[in-house]
mmCIF file of C-alpha atoms in Angstrom:
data_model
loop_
_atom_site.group_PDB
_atom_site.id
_atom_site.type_symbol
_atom_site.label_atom_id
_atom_site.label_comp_id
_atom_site.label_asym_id
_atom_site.label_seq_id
_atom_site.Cartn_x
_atom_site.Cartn_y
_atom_site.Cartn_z
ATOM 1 C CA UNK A 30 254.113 42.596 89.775
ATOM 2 C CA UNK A 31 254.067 40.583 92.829
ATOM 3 C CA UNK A 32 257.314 39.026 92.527
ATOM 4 C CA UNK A 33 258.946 42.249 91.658
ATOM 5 C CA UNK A 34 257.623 43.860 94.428
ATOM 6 C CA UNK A 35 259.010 40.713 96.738
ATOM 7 C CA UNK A 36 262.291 40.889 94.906
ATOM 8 C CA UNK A 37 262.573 44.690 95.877
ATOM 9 C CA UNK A 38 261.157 44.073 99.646
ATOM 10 C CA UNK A 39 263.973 41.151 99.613
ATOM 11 C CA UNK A 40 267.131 43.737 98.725
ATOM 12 C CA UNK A 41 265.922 46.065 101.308
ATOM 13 C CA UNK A 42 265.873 43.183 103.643
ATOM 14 C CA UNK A 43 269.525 42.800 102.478
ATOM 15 C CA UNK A 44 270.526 45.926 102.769
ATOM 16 C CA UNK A 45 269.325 46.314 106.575
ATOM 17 C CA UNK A 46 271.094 43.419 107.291
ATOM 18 C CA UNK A 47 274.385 44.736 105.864
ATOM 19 C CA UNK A 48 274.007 47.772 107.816
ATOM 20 C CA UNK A 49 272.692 46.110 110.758
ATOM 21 C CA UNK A 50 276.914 45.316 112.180
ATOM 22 C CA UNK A 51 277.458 49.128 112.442
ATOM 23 C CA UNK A 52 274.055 49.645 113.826
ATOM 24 C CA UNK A 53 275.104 47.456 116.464
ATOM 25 C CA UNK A 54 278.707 48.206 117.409
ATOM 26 C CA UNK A 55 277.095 52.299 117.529
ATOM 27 C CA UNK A 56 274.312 51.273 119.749
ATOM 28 C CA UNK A 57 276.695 49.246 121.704
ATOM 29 C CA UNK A 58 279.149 51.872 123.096
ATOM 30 C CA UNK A 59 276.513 54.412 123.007
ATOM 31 C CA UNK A 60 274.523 52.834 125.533
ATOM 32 C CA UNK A 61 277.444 50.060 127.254
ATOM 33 C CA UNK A 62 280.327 52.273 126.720
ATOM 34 C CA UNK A 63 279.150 55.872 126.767
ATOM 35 C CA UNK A 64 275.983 55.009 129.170
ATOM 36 C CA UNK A 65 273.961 57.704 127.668
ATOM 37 C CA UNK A 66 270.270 57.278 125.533
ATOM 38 C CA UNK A 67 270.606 57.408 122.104
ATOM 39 C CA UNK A 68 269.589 61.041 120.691
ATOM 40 C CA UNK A 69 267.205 61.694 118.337
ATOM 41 C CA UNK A 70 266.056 58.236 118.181
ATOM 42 C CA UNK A 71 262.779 58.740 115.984
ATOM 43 C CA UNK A 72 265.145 60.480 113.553
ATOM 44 C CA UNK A 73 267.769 58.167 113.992
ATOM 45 C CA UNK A 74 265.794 55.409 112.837
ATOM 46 C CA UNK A 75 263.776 57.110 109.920
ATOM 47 C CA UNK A 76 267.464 57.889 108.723
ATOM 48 C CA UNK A 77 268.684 54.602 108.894
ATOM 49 C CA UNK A 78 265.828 53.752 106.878
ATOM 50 C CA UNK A 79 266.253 55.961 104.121
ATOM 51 C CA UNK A 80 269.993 54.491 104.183
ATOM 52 C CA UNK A 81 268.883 51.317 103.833
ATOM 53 C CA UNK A 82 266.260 52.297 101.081
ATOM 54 C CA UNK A 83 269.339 54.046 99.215
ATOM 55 C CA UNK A 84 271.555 51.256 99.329
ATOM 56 C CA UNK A 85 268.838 48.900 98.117
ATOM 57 C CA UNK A 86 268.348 51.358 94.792
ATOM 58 C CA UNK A 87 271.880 51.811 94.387
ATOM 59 C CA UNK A 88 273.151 48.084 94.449
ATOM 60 C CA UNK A 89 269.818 47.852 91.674
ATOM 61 C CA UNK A 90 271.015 50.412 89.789
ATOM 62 C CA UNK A 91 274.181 48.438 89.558
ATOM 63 C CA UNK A 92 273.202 45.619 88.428
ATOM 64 C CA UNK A 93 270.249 46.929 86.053
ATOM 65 C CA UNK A 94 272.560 49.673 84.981
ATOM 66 C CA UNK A 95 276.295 49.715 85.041
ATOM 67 C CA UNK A 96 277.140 45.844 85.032
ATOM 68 C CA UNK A 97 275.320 45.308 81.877
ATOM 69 C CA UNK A 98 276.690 48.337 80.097
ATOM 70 C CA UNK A 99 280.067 47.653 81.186
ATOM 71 C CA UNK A 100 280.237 43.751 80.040
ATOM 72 C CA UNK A 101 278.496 44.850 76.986
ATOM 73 C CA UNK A 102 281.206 47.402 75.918
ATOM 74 C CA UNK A 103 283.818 44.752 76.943
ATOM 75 C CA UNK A 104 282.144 42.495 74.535
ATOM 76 C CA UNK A 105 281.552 44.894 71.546
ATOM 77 C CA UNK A 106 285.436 45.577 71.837
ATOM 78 C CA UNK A 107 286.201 41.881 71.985
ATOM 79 C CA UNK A 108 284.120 41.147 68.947
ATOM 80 C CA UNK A 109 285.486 45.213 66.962
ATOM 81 C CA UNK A 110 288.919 43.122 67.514
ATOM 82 C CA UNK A 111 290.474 46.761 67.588
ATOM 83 C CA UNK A 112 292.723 46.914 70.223
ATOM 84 C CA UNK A 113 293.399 50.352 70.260
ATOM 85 C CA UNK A 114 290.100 51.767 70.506
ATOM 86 C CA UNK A 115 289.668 49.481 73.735
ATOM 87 C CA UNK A 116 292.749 50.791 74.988
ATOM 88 C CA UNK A 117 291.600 54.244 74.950
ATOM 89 C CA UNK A 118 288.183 53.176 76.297
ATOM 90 C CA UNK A 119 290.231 51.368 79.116
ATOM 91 C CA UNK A 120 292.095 55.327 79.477
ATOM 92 C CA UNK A 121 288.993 57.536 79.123
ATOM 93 C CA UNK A 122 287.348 55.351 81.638
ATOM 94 C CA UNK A 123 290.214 55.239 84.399
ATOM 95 C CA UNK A 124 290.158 59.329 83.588
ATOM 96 C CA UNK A 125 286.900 60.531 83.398
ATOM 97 C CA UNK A 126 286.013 58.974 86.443
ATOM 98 C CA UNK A 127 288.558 59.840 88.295
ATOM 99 C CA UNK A 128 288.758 63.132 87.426
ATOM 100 C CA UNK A 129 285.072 64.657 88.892
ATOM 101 C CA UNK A 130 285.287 62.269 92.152
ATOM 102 C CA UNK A 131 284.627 64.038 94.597
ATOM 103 C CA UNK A 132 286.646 62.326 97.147
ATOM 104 C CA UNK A 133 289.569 63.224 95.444
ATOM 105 C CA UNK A 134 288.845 66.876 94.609
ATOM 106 C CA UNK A 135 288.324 66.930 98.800
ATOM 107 C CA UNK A 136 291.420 65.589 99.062
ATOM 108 C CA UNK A 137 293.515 68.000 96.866
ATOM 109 C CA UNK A 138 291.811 70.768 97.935
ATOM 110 C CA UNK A 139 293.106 69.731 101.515
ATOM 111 C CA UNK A 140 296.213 68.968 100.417
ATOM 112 C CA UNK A 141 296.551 72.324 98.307
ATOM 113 C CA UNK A 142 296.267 74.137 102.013
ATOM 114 C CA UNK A 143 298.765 72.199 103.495
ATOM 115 C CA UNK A 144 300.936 73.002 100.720
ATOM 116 C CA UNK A 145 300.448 76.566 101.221
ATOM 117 C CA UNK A 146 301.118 75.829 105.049
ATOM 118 C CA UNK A 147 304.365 74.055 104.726
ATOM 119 C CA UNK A 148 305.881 77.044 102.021
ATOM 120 C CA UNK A 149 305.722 74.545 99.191
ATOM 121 C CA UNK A 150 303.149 76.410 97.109
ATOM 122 C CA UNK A 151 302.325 80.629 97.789
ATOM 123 C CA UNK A 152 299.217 81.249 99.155
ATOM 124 C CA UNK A 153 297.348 82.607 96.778
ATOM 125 C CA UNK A 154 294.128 81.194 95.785
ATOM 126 C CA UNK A 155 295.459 81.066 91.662
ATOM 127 C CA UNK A 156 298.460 78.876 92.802
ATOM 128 C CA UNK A 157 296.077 76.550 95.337
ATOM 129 C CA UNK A 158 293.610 75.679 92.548
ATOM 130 C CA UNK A 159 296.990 75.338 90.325
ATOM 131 C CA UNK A 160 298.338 72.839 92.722
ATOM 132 C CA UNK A 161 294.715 71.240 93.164
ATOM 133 C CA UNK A 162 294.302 70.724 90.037
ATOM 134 C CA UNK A 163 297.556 69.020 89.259
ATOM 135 C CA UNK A 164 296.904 66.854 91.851
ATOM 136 C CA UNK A 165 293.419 65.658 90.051
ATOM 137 C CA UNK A 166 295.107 65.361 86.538
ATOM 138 C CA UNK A 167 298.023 63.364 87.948
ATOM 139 C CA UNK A 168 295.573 60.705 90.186
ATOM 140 C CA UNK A 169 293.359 60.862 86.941
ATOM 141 C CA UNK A 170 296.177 59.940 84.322
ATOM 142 C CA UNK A 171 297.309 57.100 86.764
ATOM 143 C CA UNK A 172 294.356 55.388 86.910
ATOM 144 C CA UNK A 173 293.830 55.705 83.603
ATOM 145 C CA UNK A 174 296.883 53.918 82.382
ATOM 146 C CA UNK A 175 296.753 51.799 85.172
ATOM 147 C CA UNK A 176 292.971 50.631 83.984
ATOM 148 C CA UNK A 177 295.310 50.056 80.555
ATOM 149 C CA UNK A 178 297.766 48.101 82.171
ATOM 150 C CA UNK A 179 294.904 45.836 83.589
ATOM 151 C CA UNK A 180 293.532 45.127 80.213
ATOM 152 C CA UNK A 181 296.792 44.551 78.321
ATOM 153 C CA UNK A 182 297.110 41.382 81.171
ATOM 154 C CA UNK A 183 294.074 40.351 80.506
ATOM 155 C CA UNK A 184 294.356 40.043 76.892
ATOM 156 C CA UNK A 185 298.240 39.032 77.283
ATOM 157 C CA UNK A 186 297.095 36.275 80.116
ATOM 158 C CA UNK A 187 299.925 37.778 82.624
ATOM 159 C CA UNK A 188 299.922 36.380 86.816
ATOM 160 C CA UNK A 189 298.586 39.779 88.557
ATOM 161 C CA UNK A 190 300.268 39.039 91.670
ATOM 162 C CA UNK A 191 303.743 39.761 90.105
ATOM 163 C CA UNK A 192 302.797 43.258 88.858
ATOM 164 C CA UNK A 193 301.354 44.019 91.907
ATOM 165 C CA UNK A 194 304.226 42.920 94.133
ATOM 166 C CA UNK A 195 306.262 44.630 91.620
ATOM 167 C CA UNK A 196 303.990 47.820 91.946
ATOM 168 C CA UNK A 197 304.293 47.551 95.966
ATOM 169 C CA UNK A 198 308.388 47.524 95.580
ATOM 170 C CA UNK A 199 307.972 50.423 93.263
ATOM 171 C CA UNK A 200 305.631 52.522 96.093
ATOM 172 C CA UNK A 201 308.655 52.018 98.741
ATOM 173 C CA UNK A 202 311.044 52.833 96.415
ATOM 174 C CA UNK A 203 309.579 56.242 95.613
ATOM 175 C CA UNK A 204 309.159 56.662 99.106
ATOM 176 C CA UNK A 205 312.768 56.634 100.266
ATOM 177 C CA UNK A 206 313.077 59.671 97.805
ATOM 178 C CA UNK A 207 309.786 61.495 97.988
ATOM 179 C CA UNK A 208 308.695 65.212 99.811
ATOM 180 C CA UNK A 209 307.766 64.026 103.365
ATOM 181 C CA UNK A 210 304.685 66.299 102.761
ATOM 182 C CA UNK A 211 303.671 64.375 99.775
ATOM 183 C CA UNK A 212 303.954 60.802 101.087
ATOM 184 C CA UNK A 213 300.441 60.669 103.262
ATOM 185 C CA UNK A 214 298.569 62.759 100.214
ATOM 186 C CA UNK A 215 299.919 59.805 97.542
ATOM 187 C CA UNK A 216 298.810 56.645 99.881
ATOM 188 C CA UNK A 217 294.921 58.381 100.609
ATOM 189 C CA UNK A 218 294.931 58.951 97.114
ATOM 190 C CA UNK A 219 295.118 55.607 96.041
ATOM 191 C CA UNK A 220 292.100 54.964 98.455
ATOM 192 C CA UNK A 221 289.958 57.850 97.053
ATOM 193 C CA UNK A 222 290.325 57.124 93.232
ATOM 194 C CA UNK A 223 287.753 53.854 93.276
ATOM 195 C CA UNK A 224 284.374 55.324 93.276
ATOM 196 C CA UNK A 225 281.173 54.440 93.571
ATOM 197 C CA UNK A 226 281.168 54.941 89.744
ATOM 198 C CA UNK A 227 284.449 53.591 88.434
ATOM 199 C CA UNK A 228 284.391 50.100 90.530
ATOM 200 C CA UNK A 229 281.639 48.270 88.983
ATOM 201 C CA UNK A 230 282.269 49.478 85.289
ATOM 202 C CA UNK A 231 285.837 48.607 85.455
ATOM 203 C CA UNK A 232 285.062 45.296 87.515
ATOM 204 C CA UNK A 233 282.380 44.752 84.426
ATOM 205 C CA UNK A 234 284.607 46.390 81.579
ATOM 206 C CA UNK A 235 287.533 43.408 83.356
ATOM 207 C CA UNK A 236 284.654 40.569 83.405
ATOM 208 C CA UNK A 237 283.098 41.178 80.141
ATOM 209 C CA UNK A 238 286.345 41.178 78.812
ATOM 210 C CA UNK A 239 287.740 37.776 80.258
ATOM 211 C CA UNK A 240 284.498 36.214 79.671
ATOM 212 C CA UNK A 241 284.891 37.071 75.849
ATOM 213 C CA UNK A 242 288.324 35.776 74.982
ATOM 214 C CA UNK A 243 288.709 32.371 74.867
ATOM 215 C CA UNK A 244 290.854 30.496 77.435
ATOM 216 C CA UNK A 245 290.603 33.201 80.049
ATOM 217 C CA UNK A 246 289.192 32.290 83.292
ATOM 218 C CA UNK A 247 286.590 35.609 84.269
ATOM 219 C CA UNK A 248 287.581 34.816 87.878
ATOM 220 C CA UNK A 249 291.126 34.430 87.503
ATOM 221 C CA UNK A 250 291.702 37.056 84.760
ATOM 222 C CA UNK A 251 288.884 39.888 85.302
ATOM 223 C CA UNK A 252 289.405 40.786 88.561
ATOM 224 C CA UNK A 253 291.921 43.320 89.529
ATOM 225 C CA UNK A 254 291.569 46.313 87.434
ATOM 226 C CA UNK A 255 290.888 47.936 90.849
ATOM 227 C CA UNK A 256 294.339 47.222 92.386
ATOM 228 C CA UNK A 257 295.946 48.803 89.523
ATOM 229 C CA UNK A 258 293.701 51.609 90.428
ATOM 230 C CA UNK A 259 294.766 51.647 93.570
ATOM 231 C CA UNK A 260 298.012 51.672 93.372
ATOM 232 C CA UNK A 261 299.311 53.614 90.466
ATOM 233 C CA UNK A 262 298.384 57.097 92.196
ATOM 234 C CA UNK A 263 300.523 56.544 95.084
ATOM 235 C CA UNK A 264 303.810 56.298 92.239
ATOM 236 C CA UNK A 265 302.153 59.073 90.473
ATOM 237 C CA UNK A 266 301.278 61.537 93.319
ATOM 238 C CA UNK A 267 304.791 60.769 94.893
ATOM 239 C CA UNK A 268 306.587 61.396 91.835
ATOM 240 C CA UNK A 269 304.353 64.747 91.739
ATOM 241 C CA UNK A 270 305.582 65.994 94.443
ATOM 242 C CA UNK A 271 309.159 65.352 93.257
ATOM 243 C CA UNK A 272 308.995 67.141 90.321
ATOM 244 C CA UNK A 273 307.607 70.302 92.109
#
């Protein structure tokens, strides 16, 4: 009991030290900069605290919760030897998580009204959540073939940095061609699609899986599910845009 509660007064530790950079630059040009007091201080601080105290349970949760599952599954697949039922794992994943972020759903809901703004879509609140939606599905089916596309080079052993430099040349390509109004909404949305969810079971789902087959290296091989991530909504989103 002891230990445990040493471990767990160890990640909060942690934690406050990983926040501690932004606590400084804030109090820095609030006080050297701005030359005013910090307001609110006793709240401030007790909110900082409960920051901290979230992080702490959070990165736990991770690695109590989500790692484990997510190696696990990579290993049950590994062992199942069906490769289509852990390609449409590696699909549902990239989609279901993608799909109820709510960074994204902010994001096309934003960029439904700016639609409406620029003529591109009527305002009417039937065609916003029409265009909102289609936003979602198209950042959602990305990722999910894109978390596909990781795990096919994992099993097939292929050098990442070609498919992503091929991915890059395929992102200015589309946007030569693409809607001006469409260009900014396709590069946030490859930021918003890796969520607090989605990053450590793919990272595990890619680990788990390079770990199992022999003659893959889990730190050359399982990383980069995430890039894919990343990048596929951009081509996606842009070629939205073209199509409507």
């Amino acid at each position: 009991m002891d230990q445990k509660l040493g471990c767990f007064f160890c990640s909060v530790r942690d934690s406050i030290r990983d926040l501690l950079p932004i606590i400084i630059v804030i109090a820095f040009f609030q006080i050297a900069i701005l030359q005013e007091p910090i307001p609110n201080l006793g709240r401030l601080l007790i909110g900082t605290l409960l920051v901290a105290m979230g992080l702490t349970f959070f990165v736990r949760g991770l690695e109590m919760g989500l790692f484990p599952i997510g190696e696990s599954i990579a290993y049950g697949f590994a062992r199942k030897g069906s490769l289509l039922w852990l390609l449409l794992f590696a699909f549902a994943l990239g989609f279901g998580t993608t799909i109820a972020e709510p960074a994204l759903i902010a994001v096309a809901d934003e960029a439904a009204d700016m639609a409406a703004v620029a003529g591109v879509v009527p305002d009417q609140p039937q065609a916003l959540a029409r265009y909102a939606l289609g936003l979602r599905l198209t950042v959602a089916l990305s990722v999910g073939l894109a978390i596909v596309l990781g795990v096919i080079r994992i099993l097939k052993g292929w050098p990442i940095h070609y498919l992503i430099i091929g991915g890059y040349i395929g992102v200015v390509a589309m946007t030569a061609f693409a809607p001006p109004e469409i260009i900014g909404v396709a590069y946030d949305s490859g930021g918003v699609t890796t969520s607090t969810v989605t990053v450590p079971l793919v990272t595990a789902l890619g680990v788990g899986l390079a770990s199992s087959i022999k003659g893959r290296n889990p730190m050359v091989d399982g990383f980069g599910l995430i890039a894919f991530a990343s990048l596929t909504p951009m081509i996606f989103v842009m070629l939205y845009g073209m199509l409507l």
